[in-house]
PDB file of C-alpha atoms in Angstrom:
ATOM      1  CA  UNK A   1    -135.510-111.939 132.653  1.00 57.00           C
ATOM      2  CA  UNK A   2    -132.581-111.763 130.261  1.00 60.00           C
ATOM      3  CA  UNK A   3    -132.567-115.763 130.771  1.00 73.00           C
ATOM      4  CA  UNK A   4    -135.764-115.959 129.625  1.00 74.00           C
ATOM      5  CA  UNK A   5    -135.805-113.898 126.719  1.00 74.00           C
ATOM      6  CA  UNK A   6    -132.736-115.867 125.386  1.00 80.00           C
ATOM      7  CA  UNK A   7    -134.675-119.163 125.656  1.00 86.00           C
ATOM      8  CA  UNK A   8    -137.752-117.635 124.221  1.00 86.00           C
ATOM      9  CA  UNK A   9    -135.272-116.487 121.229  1.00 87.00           C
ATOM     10  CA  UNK A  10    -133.373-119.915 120.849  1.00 90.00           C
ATOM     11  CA  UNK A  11    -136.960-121.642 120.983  1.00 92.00           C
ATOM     12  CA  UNK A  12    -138.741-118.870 118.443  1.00 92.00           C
ATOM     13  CA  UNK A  13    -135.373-118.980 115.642  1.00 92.00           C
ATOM     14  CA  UNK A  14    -135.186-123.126 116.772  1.00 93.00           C
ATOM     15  CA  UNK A  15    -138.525-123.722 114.709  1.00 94.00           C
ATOM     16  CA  UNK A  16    -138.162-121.269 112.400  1.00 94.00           C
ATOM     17  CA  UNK A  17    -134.936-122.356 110.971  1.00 94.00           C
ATOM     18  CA  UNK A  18    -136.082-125.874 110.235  1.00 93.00           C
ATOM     19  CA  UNK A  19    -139.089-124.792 108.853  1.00 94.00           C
ATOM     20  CA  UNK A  20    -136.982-122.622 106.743  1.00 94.00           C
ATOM     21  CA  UNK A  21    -134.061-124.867 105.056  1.00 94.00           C
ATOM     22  CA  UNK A  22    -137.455-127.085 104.012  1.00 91.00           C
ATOM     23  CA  UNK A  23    -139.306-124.316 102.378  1.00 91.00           C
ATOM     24  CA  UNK A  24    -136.432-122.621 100.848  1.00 93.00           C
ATOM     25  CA  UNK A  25    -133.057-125.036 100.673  1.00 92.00           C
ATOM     26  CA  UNK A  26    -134.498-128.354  99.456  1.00 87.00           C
ATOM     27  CA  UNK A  27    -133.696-131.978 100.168  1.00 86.00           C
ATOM     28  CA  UNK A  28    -131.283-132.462  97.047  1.00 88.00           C
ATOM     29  CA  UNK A  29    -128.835-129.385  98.311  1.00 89.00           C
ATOM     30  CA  UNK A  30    -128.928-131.466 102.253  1.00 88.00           C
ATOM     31  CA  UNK A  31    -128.252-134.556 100.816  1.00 87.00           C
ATOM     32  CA  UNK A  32    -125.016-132.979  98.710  1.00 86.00           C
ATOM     33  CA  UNK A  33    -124.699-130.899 102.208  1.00 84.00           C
ATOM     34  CA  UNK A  34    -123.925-134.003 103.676  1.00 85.00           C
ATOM     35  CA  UNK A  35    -121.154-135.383 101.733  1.00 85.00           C
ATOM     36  CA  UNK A  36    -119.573-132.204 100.726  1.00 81.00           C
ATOM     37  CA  UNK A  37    -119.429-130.601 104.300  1.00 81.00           C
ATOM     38  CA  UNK A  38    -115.997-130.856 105.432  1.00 87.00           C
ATOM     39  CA  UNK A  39    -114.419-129.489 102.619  1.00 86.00           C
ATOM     40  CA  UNK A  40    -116.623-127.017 102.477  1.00 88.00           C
ATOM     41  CA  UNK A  41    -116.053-126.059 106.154  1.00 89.00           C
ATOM     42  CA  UNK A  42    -112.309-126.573 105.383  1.00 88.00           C
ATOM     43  CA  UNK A  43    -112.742-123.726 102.907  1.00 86.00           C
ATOM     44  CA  UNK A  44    -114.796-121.664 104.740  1.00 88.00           C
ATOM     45  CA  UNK A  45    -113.018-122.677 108.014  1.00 90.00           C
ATOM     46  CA  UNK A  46    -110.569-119.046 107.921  1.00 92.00           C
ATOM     47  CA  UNK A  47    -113.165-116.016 107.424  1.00 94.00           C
ATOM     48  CA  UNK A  48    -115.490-118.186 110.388  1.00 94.00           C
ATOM     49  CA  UNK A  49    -112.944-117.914 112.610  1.00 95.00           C
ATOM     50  CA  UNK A  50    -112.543-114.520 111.610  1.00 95.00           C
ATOM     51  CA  UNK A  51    -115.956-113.493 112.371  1.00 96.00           C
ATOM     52  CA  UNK A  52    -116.232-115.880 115.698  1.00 96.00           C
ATOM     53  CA  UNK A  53    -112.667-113.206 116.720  1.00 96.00           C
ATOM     54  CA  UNK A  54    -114.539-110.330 115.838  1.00 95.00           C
ATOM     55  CA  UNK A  55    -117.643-111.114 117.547  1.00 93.00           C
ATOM     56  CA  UNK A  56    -115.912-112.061 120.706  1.00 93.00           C
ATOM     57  CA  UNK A  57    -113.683-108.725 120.645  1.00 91.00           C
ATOM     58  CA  UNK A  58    -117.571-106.724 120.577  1.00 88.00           C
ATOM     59  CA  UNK A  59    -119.064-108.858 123.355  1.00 84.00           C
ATOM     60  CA  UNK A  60    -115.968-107.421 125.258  1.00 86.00           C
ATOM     61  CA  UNK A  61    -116.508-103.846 123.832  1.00 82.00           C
ATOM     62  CA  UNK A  62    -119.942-104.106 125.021  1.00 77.00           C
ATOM     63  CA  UNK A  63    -118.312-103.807 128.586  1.00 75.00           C
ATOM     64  CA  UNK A  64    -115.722-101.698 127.885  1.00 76.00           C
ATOM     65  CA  UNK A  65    -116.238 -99.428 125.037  1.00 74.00           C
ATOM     66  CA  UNK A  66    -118.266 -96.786 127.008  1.00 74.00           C
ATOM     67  CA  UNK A  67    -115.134 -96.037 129.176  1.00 78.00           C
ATOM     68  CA  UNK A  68    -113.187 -95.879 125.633  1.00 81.00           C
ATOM     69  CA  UNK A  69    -115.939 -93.861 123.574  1.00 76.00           C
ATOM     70  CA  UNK A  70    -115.553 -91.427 127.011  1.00 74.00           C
ATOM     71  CA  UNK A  71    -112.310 -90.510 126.295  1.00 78.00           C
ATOM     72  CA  UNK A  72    -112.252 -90.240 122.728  1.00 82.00           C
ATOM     73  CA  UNK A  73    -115.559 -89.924 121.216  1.00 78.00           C
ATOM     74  CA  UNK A  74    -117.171 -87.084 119.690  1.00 83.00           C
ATOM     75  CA  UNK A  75    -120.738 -86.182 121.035  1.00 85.00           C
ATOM     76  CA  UNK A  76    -122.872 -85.454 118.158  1.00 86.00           C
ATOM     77  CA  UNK A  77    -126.585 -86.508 119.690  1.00 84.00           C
ATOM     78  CA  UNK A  78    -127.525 -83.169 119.754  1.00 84.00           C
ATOM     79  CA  UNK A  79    -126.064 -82.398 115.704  1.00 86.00           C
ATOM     80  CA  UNK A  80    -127.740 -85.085 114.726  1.00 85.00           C
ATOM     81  CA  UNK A  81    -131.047 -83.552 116.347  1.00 82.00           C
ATOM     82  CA  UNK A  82    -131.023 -80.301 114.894  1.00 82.00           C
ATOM     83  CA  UNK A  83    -130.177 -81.622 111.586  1.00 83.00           C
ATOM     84  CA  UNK A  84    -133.523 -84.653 111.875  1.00 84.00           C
ATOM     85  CA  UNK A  85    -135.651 -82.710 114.358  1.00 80.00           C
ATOM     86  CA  UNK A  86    -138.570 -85.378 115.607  1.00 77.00           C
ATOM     87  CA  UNK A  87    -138.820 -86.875 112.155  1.00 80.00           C
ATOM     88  CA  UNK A  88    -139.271 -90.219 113.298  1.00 78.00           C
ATOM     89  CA  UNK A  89    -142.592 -89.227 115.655  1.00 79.00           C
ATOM     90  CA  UNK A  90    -144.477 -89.823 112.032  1.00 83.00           C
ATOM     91  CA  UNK A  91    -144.271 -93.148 113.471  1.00 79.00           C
ATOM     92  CA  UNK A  92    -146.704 -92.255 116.435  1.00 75.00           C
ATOM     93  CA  UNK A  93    -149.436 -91.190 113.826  1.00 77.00           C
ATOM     94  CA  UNK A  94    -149.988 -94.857 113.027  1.00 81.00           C
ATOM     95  CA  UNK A  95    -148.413 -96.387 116.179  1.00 80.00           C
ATOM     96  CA  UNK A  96    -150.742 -99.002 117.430  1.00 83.00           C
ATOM     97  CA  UNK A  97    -150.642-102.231 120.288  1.00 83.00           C
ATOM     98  CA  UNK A  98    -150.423-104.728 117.118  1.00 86.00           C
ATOM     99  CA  UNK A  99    -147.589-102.539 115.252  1.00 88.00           C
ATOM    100  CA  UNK A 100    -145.783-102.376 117.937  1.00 87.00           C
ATOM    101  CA  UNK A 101    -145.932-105.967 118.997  1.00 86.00           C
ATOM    102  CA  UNK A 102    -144.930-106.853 115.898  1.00 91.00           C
ATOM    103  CA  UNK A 103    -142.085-104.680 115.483  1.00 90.00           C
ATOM    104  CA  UNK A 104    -140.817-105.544 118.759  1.00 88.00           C
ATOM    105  CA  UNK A 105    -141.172-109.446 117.401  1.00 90.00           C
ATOM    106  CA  UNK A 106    -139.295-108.474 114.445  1.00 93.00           C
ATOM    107  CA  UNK A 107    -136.489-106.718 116.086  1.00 91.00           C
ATOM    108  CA  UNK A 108    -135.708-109.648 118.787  1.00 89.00           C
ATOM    109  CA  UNK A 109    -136.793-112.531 116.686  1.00 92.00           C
ATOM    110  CA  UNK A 110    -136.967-111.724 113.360  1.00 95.00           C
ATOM    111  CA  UNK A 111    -133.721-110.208 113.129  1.00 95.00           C
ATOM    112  CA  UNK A 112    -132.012-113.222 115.159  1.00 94.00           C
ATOM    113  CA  UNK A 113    -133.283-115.425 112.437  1.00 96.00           C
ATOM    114  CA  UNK A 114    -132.757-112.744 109.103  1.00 97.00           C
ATOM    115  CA  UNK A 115    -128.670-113.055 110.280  1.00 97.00           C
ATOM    116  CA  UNK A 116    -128.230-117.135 111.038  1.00 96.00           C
ATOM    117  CA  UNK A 117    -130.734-118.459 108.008  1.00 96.00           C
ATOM    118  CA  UNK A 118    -128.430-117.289 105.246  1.00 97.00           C
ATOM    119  CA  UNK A 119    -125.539-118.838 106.707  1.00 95.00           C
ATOM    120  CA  UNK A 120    -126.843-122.297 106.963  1.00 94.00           C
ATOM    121  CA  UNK A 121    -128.645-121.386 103.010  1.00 94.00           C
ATOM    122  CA  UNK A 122    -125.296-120.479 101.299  1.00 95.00           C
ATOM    123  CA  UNK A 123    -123.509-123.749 103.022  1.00 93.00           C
ATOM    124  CA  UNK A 124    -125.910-125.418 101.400  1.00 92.00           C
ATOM    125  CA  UNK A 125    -124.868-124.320  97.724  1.00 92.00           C
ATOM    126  CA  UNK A 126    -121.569-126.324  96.501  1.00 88.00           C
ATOM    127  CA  UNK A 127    -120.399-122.987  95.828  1.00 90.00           C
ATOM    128  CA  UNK A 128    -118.868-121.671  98.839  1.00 90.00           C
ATOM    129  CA  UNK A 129    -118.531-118.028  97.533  1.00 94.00           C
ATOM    130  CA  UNK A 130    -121.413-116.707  98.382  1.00 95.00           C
ATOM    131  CA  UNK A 131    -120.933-118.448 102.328  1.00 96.00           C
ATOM    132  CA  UNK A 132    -117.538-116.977 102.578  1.00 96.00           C
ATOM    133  CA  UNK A 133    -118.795-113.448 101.224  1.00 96.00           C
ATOM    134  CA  UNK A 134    -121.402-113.327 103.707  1.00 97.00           C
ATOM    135  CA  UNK A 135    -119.010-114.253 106.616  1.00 97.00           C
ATOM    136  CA  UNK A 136    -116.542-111.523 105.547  1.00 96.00           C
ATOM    137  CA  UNK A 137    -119.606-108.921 105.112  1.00 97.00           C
ATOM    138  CA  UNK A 138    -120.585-109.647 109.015  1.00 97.00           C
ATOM    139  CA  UNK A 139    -117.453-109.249 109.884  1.00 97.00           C
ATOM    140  CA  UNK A 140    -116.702-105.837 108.863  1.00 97.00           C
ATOM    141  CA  UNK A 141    -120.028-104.584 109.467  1.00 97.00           C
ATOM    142  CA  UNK A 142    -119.522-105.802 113.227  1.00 95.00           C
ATOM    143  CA  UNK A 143    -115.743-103.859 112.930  1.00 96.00           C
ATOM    144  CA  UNK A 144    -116.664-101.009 111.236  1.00 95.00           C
ATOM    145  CA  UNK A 145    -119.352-100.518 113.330  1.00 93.00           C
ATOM    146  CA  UNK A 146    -117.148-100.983 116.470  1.00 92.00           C
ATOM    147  CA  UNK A 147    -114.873 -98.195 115.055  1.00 91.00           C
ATOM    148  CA  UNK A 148    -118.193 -95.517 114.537  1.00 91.00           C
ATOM    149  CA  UNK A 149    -119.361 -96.924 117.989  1.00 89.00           C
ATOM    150  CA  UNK A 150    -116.225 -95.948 119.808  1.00 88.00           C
ATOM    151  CA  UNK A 151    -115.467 -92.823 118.297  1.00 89.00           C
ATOM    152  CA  UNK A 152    -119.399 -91.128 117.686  1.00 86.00           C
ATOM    153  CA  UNK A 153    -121.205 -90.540 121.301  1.00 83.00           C
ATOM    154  CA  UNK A 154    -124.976 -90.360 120.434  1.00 83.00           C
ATOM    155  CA  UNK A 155    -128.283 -90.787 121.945  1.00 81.00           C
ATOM    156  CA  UNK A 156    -131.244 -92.464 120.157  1.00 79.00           C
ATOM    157  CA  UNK A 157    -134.545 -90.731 120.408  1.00 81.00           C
ATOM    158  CA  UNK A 158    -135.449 -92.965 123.107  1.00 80.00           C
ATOM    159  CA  UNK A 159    -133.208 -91.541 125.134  1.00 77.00           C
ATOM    160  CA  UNK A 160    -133.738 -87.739 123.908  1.00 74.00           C
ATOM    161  CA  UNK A 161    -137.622 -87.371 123.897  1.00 72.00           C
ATOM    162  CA  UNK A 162    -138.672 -90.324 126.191  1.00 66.00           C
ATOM    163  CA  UNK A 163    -141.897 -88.483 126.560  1.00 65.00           C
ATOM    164  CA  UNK A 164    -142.898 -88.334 122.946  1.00 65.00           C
ATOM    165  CA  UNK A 165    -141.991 -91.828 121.943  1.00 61.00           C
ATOM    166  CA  UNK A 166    -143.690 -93.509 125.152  1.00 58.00           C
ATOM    167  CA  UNK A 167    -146.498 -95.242 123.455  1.00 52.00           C
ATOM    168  CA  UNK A 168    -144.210 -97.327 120.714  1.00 50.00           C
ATOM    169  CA  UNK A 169    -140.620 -97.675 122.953  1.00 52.00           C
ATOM    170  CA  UNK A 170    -140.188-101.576 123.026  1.00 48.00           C
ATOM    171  CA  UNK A 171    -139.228-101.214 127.052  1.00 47.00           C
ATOM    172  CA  UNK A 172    -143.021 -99.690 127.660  1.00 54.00           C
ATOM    173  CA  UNK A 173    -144.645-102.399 125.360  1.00 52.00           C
ATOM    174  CA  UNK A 174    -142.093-105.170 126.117  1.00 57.00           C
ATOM    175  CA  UNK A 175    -140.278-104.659 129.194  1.00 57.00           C
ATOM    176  CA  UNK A 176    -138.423-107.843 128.821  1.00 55.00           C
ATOM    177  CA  UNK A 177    -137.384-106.950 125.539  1.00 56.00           C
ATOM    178  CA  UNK A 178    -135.820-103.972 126.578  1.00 56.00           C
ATOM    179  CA  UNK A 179    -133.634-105.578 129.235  1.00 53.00           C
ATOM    180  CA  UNK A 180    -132.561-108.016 126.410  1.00 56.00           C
ATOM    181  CA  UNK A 181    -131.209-104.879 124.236  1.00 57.00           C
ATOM    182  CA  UNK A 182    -129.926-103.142 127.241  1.00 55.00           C
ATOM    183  CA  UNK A 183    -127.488-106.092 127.577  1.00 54.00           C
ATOM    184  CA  UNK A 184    -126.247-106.115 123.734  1.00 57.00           C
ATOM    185  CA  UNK A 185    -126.144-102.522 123.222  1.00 59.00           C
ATOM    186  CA  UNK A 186    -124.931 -99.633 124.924  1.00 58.00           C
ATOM    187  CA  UNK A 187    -127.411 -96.644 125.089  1.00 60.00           C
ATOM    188  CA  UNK A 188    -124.810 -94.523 122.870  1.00 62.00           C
ATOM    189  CA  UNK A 189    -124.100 -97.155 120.668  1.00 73.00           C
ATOM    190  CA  UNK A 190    -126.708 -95.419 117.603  1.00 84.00           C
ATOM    191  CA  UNK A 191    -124.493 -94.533 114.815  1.00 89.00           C
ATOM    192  CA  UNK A 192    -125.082 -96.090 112.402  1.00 91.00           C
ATOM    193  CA  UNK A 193    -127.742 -98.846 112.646  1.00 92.00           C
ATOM    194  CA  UNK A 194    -125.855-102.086 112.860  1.00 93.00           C
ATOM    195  CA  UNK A 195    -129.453-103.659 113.122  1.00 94.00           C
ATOM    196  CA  UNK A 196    -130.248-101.945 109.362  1.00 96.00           C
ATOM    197  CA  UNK A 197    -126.835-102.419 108.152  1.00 97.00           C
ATOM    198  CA  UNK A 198    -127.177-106.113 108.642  1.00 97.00           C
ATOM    199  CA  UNK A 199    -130.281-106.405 107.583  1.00 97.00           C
ATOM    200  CA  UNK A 200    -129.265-104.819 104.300  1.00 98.00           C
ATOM    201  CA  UNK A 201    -126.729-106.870 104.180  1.00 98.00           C
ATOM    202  CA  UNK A 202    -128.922-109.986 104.174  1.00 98.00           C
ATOM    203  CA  UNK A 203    -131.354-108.174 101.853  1.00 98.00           C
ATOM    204  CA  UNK A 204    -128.883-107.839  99.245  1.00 98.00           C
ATOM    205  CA  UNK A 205    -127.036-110.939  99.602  1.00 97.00           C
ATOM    206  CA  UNK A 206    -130.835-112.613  98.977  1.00 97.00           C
ATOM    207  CA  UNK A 207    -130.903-110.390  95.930  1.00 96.00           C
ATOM    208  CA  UNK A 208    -127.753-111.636  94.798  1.00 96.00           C
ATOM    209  CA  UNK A 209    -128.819-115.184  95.183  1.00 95.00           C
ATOM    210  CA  UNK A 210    -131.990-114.859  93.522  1.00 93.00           C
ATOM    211  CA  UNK A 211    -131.842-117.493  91.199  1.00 92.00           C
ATOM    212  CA  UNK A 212    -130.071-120.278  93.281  1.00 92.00           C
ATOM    213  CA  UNK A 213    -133.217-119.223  96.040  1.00 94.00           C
ATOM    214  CA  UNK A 214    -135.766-117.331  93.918  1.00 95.00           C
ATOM    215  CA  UNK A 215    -138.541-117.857  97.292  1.00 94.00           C
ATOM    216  CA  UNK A 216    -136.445-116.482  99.955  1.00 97.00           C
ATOM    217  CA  UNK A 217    -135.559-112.892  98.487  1.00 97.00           C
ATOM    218  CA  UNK A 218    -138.982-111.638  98.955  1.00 97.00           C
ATOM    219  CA  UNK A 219    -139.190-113.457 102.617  1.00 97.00           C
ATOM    220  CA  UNK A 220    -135.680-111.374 102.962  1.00 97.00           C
ATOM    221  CA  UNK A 221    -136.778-108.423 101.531  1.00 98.00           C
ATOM    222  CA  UNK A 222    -140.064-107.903 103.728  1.00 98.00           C
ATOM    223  CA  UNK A 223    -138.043-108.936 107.113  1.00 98.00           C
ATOM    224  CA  UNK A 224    -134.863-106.757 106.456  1.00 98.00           C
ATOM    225  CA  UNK A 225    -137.582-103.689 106.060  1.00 97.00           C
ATOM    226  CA  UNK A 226    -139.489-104.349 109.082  1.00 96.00           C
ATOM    227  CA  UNK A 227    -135.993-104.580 111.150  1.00 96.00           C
ATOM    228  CA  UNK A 228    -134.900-101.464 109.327  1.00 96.00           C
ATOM    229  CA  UNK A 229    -138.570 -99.443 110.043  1.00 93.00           C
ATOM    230  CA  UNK A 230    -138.553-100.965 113.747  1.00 91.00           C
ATOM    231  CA  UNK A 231    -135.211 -99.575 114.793  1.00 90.00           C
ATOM    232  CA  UNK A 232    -137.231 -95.685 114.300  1.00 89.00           C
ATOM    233  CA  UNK A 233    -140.694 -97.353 115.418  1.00 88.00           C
ATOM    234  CA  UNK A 234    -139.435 -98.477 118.409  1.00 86.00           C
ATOM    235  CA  UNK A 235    -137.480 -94.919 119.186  1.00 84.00           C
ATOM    236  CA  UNK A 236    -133.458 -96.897 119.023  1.00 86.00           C
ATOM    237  CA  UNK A 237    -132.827 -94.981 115.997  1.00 87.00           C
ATOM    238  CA  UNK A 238    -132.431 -91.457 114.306  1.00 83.00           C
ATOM    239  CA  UNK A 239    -133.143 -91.772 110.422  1.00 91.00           C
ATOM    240  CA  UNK A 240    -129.368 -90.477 109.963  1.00 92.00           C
ATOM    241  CA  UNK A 241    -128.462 -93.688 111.994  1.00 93.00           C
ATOM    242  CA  UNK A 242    -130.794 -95.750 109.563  1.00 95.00           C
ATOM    243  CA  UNK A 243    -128.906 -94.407 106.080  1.00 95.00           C
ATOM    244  CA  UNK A 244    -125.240 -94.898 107.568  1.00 95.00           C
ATOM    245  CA  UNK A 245    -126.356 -98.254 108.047  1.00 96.00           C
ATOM    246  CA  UNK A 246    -127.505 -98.665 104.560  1.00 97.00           C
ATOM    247  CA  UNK A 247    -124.183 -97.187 103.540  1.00 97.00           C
ATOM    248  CA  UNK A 248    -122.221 -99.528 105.798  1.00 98.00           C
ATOM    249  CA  UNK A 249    -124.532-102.582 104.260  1.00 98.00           C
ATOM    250  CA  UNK A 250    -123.705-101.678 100.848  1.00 97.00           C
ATOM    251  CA  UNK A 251    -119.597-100.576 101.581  1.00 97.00           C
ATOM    252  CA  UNK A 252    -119.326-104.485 103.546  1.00 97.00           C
ATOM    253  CA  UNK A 253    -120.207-105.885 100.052  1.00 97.00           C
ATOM    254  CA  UNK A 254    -118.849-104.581  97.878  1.00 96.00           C
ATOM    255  CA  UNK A 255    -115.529-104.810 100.092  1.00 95.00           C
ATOM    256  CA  UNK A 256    -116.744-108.585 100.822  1.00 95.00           C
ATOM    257  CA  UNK A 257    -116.903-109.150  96.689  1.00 94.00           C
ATOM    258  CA  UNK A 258    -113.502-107.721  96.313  1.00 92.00           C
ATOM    259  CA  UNK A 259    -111.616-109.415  99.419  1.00 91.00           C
ATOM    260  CA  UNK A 260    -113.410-112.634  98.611  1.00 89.00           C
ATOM    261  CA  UNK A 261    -112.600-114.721  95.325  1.00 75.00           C
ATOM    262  CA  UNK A 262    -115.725-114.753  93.180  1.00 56.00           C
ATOM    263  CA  UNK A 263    -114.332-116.753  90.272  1.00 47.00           C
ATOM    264  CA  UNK A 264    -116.821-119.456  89.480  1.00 43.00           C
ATOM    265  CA  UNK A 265    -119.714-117.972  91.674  1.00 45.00           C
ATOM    266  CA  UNK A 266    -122.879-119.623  90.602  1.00 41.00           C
TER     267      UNK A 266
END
């Protein structure tokens, strides 16, 4: 099942992507693409093996972390439930088959194509500042997050009030979707919302780059919300969970502007 979903994903983000650097990055930024790429990658080259480390350090975690988070973490599920209640069940009063279909789209697909697009977009600009920024932002997202992960225990409403959230959970709609997530997160792993922080990340990175690509901030815009309103729709997320993440977008860049040389951004 996993197998398939991952093929399904690399097939879905496959067409999109193509589809995308034609709408939104343009023949004349390819055709510099081409001649400029090495030393672009040569610039680049340091923060992408930065991120490649710190993504290969949280596909370990995955496996290990529980066991760690055991010994040292702090449970707080049950804080965090007294202090939202079932705020996110306002979701139920418009739940229906094609909502949840398409958040469940959004946060398998959708998201796997918000994070790569940009990357292959700010290549594309001879400007490598915004590429590097972006690299350095998913990077300490991904660490940061790994620190919160490891250190705050806490269930997602899924897991809390299966009962009440049955009708919009992604593994009652989309079994096979829910054995994908099961393998990249960790049931505890809800604080904060590494899908919203990201997403916000994106979101404002798109803002930032409005006017090198004016028609892809909107497109942005619209995904990074659904991502951020399916992580509650779909019962992974407490609303607490969602605004950490939005803290955590906004902390990675500004820390991302300030690590990263922006002299001569344009």
């Amino acid at each position: 099942m996993l197998t398939d979903v991952l093929i399904r994903v690399v097939a879905v983000v496959g067409i999109l992507l193509p589809v995308a650097v034609a709408t939104f990055v343009g023949r004349r930024r390819l055709a510099t693409l081409q001649m400029e790429w090495r030393s672009r990658f040569r610039e680049s080259g340091p923060l992408l093996v930065v991120l490649l480390v710190v993504l290969g350090i949280n596909r370990v975690m995955r496996q290990e972390g529980p066991t760690i988070s055991d010994a040292i973490g702090i449970q707080l599920t049950w804080l965090f439930y007294e202090l939202e209640g079932e705020f996110v069940l306002v979701f139920q009063s418009v739940a229906s088959p094609e909502l949840t279909a398409y958040f469940s789209a959004i946060y398998v697909y959708g998201y796997a194509f918000l994070l790569i697009f940009p990357g292959i977009a700010y290549f594309a600009l001879s400007n490598t500042i915004y590429f590097r920024q972006l690299l350095a932002a998913y990077s300490l997202n991904y660490t940061i997050g790994l620190v919160f992960y490891l250190v705050v225990i806490a269930l997602g409403p899924r897991n809390v009030m299966p009962d009440l959230l049955a009708g919009t959970m992604v593994y009652d709609a989309s079994p096979e979707y829910h054995h994908f997530t099961r393998q990249l997160n960790s049931s505890t792993n809800v604080f904060p919302s590494l899908h919203t922080s990201l997403s916000v990340t994106v979101a404002i990175f798109a803002y930032r780059t409005r006017e090198q690509y004016p028609r892809w901030t909107p497109v942005a815009v619209v995904i990074a919300l659904s991502v951020v309103i399916s992580t509650m729709y779909l019962g992974f997320h407490w609303v607490i969970d969602v605004v950490a993440g939005i803290a955590l977008a906004a902390g990675c860049v500004a820390l991302s502007m300030a690590l990263v040389d922006s002299r001569n951004a344009g």
